[in-house]
Coordinates of C-alpha atoms in Angstrom, one line a residue:
M23 CA 0.1 -0.2 0.1
A24 CA 1.4 3.5 -0.8
P25 CA 2.2 5.9 2.0
L26 CA -1.0 7.8 3.3
T27 CA -1.0 11.7 2.4
D28 CA -0.9 14.0 5.1
N29 CA -4.7 14.7 5.0
A30 CA -5.6 10.9 4.5
A31 CA -3.5 10.1 7.6
F32 CA -5.0 12.9 9.5
W33 CA -8.6 11.8 9.1
T34 CA -7.5 8.1 9.4
K35 CA -6.1 9.1 12.9
K36 CA -9.5 11.1 13.7
S37 CA -11.8 8.5 12.0
R38 CA -12.9 6.4 15.2
K39 CA -13.5 10.0 17.4
Y40 CA -15.1 11.4 14.5
A41 CA -17.6 8.4 14.1
A42 CA -18.5 8.7 17.8
S43 CA -19.1 12.6 17.6
P44 CA -22.6 13.7 17.5
I45 CA -23.7 16.0 14.6
A46 CA -23.3 19.5 15.5
D47 CA -26.1 21.1 13.6
M48 CA -28.6 18.4 13.1
D49 CA -31.2 20.5 11.5
G50 CA -28.7 21.5 8.9
Y51 CA -27.7 17.8 8.1
L52 CA -31.5 16.9 7.7
N53 CA -32.2 19.8 5.8
T54 CA -29.5 18.9 3.2
L55 CA -30.3 15.2 3.3
G56 CA -33.9 16.1 2.6
R57 CA -33.3 18.3 -0.4
T58 CA -30.3 15.6 -1.9
K59 CA -33.0 13.1 -1.8
S60 CA -35.4 15.1 -3.4
Y61 CA -33.0 14.9 -6.6
L62 CA -32.4 11.6 -6.7
K63 CA -34.2 8.8 -8.8
S64 CA -34.3 4.9 -8.3
S65 CA -32.5 4.5 -11.5
H66 CA -29.5 6.8 -10.8
R67 CA -26.1 5.5 -10.3
A68 CA -24.6 8.0 -7.8
L69 CA -21.2 8.7 -6.4
E70 CA -20.5 10.5 -2.9
M71 CA -16.7 11.9 -2.5
G72 CA -15.4 12.3 1.0
C73 CA -18.1 10.2 2.3
G74 CA -16.3 9.9 5.9
T75 CA -17.5 7.0 7.9
G76 CA -20.5 6.5 5.1
S77 CA -23.9 7.4 7.2
T78 CA -24.9 9.7 4.5
A79 CA -24.5 7.3 1.6
L80 CA -26.3 4.5 3.7
L81 CA -29.3 6.8 4.2
L82 CA -29.2 7.6 0.4
A83 CA -28.9 4.2 -0.6
P84 CA -32.9 3.5 -0.7
H85 CA -33.3 6.3 -3.3
V86 CA -31.0 5.3 -5.9
A87 CA -29.9 1.9 -7.9
H88 CA -26.4 2.0 -6.9
I89 CA -24.1 4.5 -5.0
T90 CA -20.3 4.3 -4.8
A91 CA -18.8 6.4 -1.8
T92 CA -15.4 7.2 -1.4
D93 CA -12.8 8.9 1.2
I94 CA -9.2 9.4 1.2
A95 CA -9.0 8.1 4.7
P96 CA -9.0 4.2 4.9
G97 CA -9.9 4.6 8.7
M98 CA -13.0 6.1 7.5
I99 CA -13.8 3.4 5.1
E100 CA -13.2 0.8 7.5
I101 CA -15.9 2.1 9.9
A102 CA -18.4 2.7 6.6
N103 CA -17.8 -0.9 5.8
E104 CA -18.5 -1.8 9.2
K105 CA -21.8 -0.1 9.2
L106 CA -22.5 -1.5 5.8
A107 CA -22.4 -5.0 7.3
E108 CA -24.9 -4.1 9.9
E109 CA -27.2 -2.5 7.5
G110 CA -27.3 -5.3 4.8
L111 CA -27.5 -3.0 1.8
D112 CA -26.6 -4.7 -1.6
N113 CA -26.3 -1.4 -3.5
V114 CA -23.4 0.2 -1.9
T115 CA -19.9 0.2 -2.5
F116 CA -17.3 2.1 -0.1
A117 CA -13.8 2.5 -1.3
V118 CA -10.6 4.6 -0.8
A119 CA -10.1 7.1 -3.3
D120 CA -9.2 10.7 -3.7
I121 CA -11.3 12.8 -6.0
L122 CA -8.7 12.5 -9.0
D123 CA -8.5 8.5 -8.4
H124 CA -12.0 8.1 -10.1
S125 CA -11.6 6.8 -13.5
T126 CA -14.0 8.3 -16.0
K127 CA -14.4 4.6 -17.2
D128 CA -16.5 4.1 -14.2
G129 CA -18.8 6.6 -15.0
P130 CA -20.8 8.5 -16.2
Y131 CA -22.7 9.2 -12.9
D132 CA -26.0 10.5 -12.9
V133 CA -25.2 12.2 -9.3
V134 CA -21.9 13.5 -8.2
M135 CA -22.0 14.4 -4.6
A136 CA -19.4 16.1 -2.3
H137 CA -20.8 16.9 1.1
N138 CA -18.3 19.2 3.4
L139 CA -15.3 18.3 1.0
L140 CA -14.7 21.3 -1.4
H141 CA -13.1 23.5 1.4
L142 CA -10.6 20.6 2.1
V143 CA -9.4 20.2 -1.5
S144 CA -6.0 22.1 -2.3
D145 CA -6.6 22.2 -6.4
L146 CA -10.1 22.9 -6.5
D147 CA -10.1 23.8 -10.3
G148 CA -8.7 20.7 -11.2
A149 CA -10.8 18.5 -8.8
L150 CA -13.9 20.2 -10.3
A151 CA -12.8 19.8 -13.8
H152 CA -12.2 16.1 -13.0
I153 CA -15.8 15.8 -11.4
S154 CA -17.5 17.6 -14.3
A155 CA -15.8 14.6 -16.5
L156 CA -17.4 12.0 -14.2
V157 CA -21.0 13.3 -14.5
K158 CA -22.8 12.6 -17.6
P159 CA -24.3 15.5 -19.5
G160 CA -27.4 16.7 -17.8
G161 CA -26.5 15.1 -14.8
L162 CA -26.1 16.7 -11.4
F163 CA -23.5 17.9 -8.8
I164 CA -24.5 18.3 -5.4
S165 CA -22.5 19.8 -2.8
K166 CA -22.4 21.7 0.6
T167 CA -19.3 23.7 1.5
V168 CA -18.2 25.5 4.4
C169 CA -17.2 28.9 3.1
A170 CA -15.9 32.2 4.3
P171 CA -18.6 34.4 6.3
Y172 CA -20.1 37.3 4.4
H173 CA -18.7 39.6 6.7
A174 CA -15.4 38.0 8.1
G175 CA -14.4 39.6 11.2
F176 CA -11.0 40.1 12.9
K177 CA -11.5 36.5 14.9
F178 CA -12.1 34.6 11.7
N179 CA -9.2 36.3 9.7
L180 CA -7.0 35.7 12.8
I181 CA -7.9 32.0 12.5
R182 CA -7.5 31.5 9.0
S183 CA -4.4 33.7 8.6
F184 CA -2.4 32.3 11.7
A185 CA -4.3 29.6 14.0
I186 CA -4.9 27.3 11.2
P187 CA -1.6 27.2 9.6
I188 CA 0.3 26.8 12.7
M189 CA -2.1 23.7 13.6
Q190 CA -1.2 22.5 10.1
V191 CA 2.5 22.4 10.7
I192 CA 2.1 20.4 13.9
G193 CA -0.4 17.9 12.2
K194 CA -3.2 19.2 14.2
A195 CA -5.4 20.4 11.2
P196 CA -5.6 19.2 7.6
F197 CA -5.7 21.7 4.5
V198 CA -8.4 23.9 4.3
E199 CA -9.4 26.9 2.3
F200 CA -12.4 29.0 3.2
M201 CA -13.5 31.0 0.0
A202 CA -16.5 33.5 -0.6
A203 CA -19.6 31.4 -1.7
N204 CA -19.5 33.6 -4.8
V205 CA -16.3 32.6 -5.9
L206 CA -16.9 28.8 -5.1
E207 CA -19.9 29.5 -7.4
G208 CA -17.8 30.8 -10.1
K209 CA -15.3 27.9 -10.1
I210 CA -18.5 25.3 -10.2
K211 CA -19.7 27.4 -13.4
A212 CA -16.2 27.4 -14.9
A213 CA -16.2 23.7 -14.8
G214 CA -19.2 23.1 -16.9
F215 CA -22.0 23.2 -14.5
K216 CA -25.4 25.7 -14.6
I217 CA -26.3 26.3 -11.1
I218 CA -29.9 25.5 -10.2
E219 CA -30.2 25.5 -6.5
T220 CA -28.3 27.2 -3.7
G221 CA -29.0 27.6 0.0
D222 CA -26.9 28.8 3.1
Q223 CA -26.9 27.4 6.4
T224 CA -25.5 29.8 9.1
S225 CA -26.5 28.3 12.4
M226 CA -22.8 27.7 13.3
V227 CA -20.8 28.6 10.4
L228 CA -21.6 29.7 6.6
S229 CA -22.2 26.5 4.4
R230 CA -23.5 26.8 0.9
Y231 CA -25.6 24.1 -0.3
L232 CA -25.8 23.9 -4.0
V233 CA -27.0 21.8 -7.0
A234 CA -25.6 22.1 -10.3
R235 CA -26.4 20.7 -13.6
R236 CA -23.8 19.3 -16.1
V237 CA -24.1 21.4 -19.3

């Protein structure tokens, strides 16, 4: 097995603690889940990137023909497969993979999803271009991304500019970039998508929920 990247190692180390932690914003999570389900069809082949421990993929599985769910962290996928064994679903496949590891030969997919992932991607333009190649024309890309607040104050800028880089150096934080929501939307459009729905959740942090159709 190839050595883990820093981000993969970070999330693998955190996987058991992550799995045991309650969802911080349950209302926001359920809203995201409900909106996403409304776009799914029983005939869809779906792909979820950055699936973590697989909880969302397992909840979405009854609404699609098949869902492949991946994460860069082997520790996360180990837990996801444990959950899958308990659920006994036969239309879910969990695998270790980064965004660029997905082959276009495995697609095209009707729906590609990336919940709470894009702000953790260092080469977002390259990642979005690859995602676009995985979605069939007319298919959907659904994402939810932590973004910079509309009015970033001194505390937020201090955390982003100083605290997070220091934590990354000592291995206490992964790569993260909080861009403005309009910048994120511009990048998604540039990758070949037409945005058809957006929504913000701001109970704790600003998260932009977004549905885009492949042109």
